[in-house]
PDB file of C-alpha atoms in Angstrom:
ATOM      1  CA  UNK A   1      11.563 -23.656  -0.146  1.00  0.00           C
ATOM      2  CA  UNK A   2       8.140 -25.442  -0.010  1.00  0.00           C
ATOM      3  CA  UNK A   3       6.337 -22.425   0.425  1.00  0.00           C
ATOM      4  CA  UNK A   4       7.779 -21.266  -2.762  1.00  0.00           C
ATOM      5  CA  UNK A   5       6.328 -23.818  -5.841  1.00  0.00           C
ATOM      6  CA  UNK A   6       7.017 -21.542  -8.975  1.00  0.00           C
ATOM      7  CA  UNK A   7       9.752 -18.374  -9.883  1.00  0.00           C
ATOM      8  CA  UNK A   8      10.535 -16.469 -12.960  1.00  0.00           C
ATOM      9  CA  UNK A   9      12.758 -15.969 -14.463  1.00  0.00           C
ATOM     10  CA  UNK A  10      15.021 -18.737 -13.921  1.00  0.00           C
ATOM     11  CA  UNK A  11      17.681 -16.980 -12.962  1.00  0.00           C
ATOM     12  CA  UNK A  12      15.596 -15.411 -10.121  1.00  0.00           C
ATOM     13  CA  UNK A  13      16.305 -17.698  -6.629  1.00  0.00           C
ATOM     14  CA  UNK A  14      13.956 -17.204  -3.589  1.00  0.00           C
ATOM     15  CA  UNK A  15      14.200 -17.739   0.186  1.00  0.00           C
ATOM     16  CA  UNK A  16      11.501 -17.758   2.412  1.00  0.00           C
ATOM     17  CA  UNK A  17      11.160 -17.789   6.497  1.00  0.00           C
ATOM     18  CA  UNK A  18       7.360 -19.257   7.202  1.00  0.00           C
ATOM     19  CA  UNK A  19       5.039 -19.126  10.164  1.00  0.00           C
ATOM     20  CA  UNK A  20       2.284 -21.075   8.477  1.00  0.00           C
ATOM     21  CA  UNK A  21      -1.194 -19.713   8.458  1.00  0.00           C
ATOM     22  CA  UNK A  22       0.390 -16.234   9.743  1.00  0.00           C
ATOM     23  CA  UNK A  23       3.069 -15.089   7.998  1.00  0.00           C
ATOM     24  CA  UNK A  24       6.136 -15.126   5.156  1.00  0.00           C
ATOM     25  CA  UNK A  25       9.023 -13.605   4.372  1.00  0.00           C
ATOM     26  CA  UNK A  26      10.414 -13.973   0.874  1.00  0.00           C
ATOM     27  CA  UNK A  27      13.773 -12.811  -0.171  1.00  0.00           C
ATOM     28  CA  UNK A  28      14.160 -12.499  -4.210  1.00  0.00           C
ATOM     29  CA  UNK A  29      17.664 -12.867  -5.349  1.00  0.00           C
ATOM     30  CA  UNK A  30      18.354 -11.484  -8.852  1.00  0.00           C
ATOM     31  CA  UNK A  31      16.811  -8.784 -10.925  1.00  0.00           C
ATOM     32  CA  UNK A  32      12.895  -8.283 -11.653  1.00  0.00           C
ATOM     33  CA  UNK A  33       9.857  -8.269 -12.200  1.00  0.00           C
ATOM     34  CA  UNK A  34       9.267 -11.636 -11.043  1.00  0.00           C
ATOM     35  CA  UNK A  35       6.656 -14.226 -10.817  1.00  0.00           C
ATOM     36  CA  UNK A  36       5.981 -16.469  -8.284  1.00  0.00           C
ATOM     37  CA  UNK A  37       3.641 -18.665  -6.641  1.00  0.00           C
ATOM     38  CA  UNK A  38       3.095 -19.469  -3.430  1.00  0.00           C
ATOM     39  CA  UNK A  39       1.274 -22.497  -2.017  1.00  0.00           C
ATOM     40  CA  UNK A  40      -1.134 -20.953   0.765  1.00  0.00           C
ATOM     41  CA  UNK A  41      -3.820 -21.900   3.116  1.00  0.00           C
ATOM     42  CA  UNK A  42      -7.252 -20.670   2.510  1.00  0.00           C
ATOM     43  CA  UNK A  43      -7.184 -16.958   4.598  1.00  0.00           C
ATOM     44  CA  UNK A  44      -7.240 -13.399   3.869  1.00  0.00           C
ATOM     45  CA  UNK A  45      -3.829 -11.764   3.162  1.00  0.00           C
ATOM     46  CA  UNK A  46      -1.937  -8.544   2.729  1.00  0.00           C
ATOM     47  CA  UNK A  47       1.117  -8.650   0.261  1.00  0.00           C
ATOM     48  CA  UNK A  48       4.019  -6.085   0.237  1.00  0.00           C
ATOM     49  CA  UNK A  49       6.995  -6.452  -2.249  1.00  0.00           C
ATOM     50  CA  UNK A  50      10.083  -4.149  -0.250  1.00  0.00           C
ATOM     51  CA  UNK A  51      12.930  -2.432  -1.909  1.00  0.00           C
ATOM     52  CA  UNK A  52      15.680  -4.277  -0.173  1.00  0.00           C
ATOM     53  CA  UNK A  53      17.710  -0.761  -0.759  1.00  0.00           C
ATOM     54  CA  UNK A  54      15.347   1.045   1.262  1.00  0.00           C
ATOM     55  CA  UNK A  55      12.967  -0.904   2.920  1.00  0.00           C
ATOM     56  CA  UNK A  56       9.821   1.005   1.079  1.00  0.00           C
ATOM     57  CA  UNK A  57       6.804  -0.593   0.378  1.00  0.00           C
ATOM     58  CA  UNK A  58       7.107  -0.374  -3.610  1.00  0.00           C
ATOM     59  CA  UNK A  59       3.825  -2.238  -4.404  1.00  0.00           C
ATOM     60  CA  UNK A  60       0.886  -3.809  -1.817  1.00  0.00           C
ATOM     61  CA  UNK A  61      -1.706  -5.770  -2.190  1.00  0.00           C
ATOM     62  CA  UNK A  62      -4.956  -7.423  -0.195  1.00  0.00           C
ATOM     63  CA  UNK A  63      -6.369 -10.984  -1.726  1.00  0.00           C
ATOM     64  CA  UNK A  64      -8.906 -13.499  -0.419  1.00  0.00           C
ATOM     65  CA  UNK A  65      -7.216 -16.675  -1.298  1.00  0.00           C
ATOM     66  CA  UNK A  66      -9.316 -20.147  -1.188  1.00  0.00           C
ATOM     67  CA  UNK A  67      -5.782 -22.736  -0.208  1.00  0.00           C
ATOM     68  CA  UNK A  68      -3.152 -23.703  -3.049  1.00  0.00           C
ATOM     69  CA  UNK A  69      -0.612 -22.040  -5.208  1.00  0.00           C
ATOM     70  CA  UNK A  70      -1.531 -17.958  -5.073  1.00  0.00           C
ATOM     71  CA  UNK A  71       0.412 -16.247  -8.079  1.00  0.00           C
ATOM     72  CA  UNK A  72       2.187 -12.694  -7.133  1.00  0.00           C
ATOM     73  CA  UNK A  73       3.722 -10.937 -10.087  1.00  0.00           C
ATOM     74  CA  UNK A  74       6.541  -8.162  -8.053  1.00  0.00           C
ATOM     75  CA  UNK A  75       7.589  -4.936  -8.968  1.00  0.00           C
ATOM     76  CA  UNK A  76      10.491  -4.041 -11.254  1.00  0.00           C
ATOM     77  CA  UNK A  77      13.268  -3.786  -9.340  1.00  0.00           C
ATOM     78  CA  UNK A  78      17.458  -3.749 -10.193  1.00  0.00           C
ATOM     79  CA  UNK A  79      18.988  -5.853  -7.633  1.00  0.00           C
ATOM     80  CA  UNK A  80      16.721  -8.228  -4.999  1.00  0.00           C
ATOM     81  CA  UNK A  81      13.926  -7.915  -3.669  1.00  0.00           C
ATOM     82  CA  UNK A  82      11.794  -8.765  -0.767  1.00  0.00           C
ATOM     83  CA  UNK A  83       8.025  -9.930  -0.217  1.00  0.00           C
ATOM     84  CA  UNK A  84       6.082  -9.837   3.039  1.00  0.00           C
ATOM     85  CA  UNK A  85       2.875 -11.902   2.831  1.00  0.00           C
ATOM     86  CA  UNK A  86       0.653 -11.682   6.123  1.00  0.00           C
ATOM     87  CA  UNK A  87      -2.711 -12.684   7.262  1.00  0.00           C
ATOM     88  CA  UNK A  88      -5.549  -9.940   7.990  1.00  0.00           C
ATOM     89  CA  UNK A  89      -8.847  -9.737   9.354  1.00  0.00           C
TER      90      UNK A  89
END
């Protein structure tokens, strides 16, 4: 995925689903933590890494981000995960 520029491990794969500017949805495939970065435009976003067992928030996050590649370090988790990156005001 273009959105996507970086994941670790590299066993770790990633889909995403984009609205650009707006909003992303990232599904992890594999075990974690992970790393990844994520090329962004310049905006002010809310991050939340899901349990893809029970759809709880496990970790959240709010970042002013200036454009580029924005590196999000996720949660431990056992098997997949998912992130949810929006914009705020």
């Amino acid at each position: 995925n273009a959105v996507v520029q970086k994941l670790a491990p590299k066993e770790a794969r990633a889909t995403a689903l984009v609205a650009p500017g707006a909003q992303y949805a990232i599904y992890v495939v594999g075990r974690g933590p992970v790393t990844l970065s994520v090329d962004l435009p310049a905006e002010m976003y809310k991050a939340e890494w899901l349990s893809t067992l029970s759809g709880a928030v496990e970790k959240q996050e709010f970042f002013r981000h200036d454009g580029g590649l924005k590196t999000l370090q996720s949660p431990a988790f056992a098997e997949d995960a998912a992130l949810r990156i929006v914009t705020v005001e």
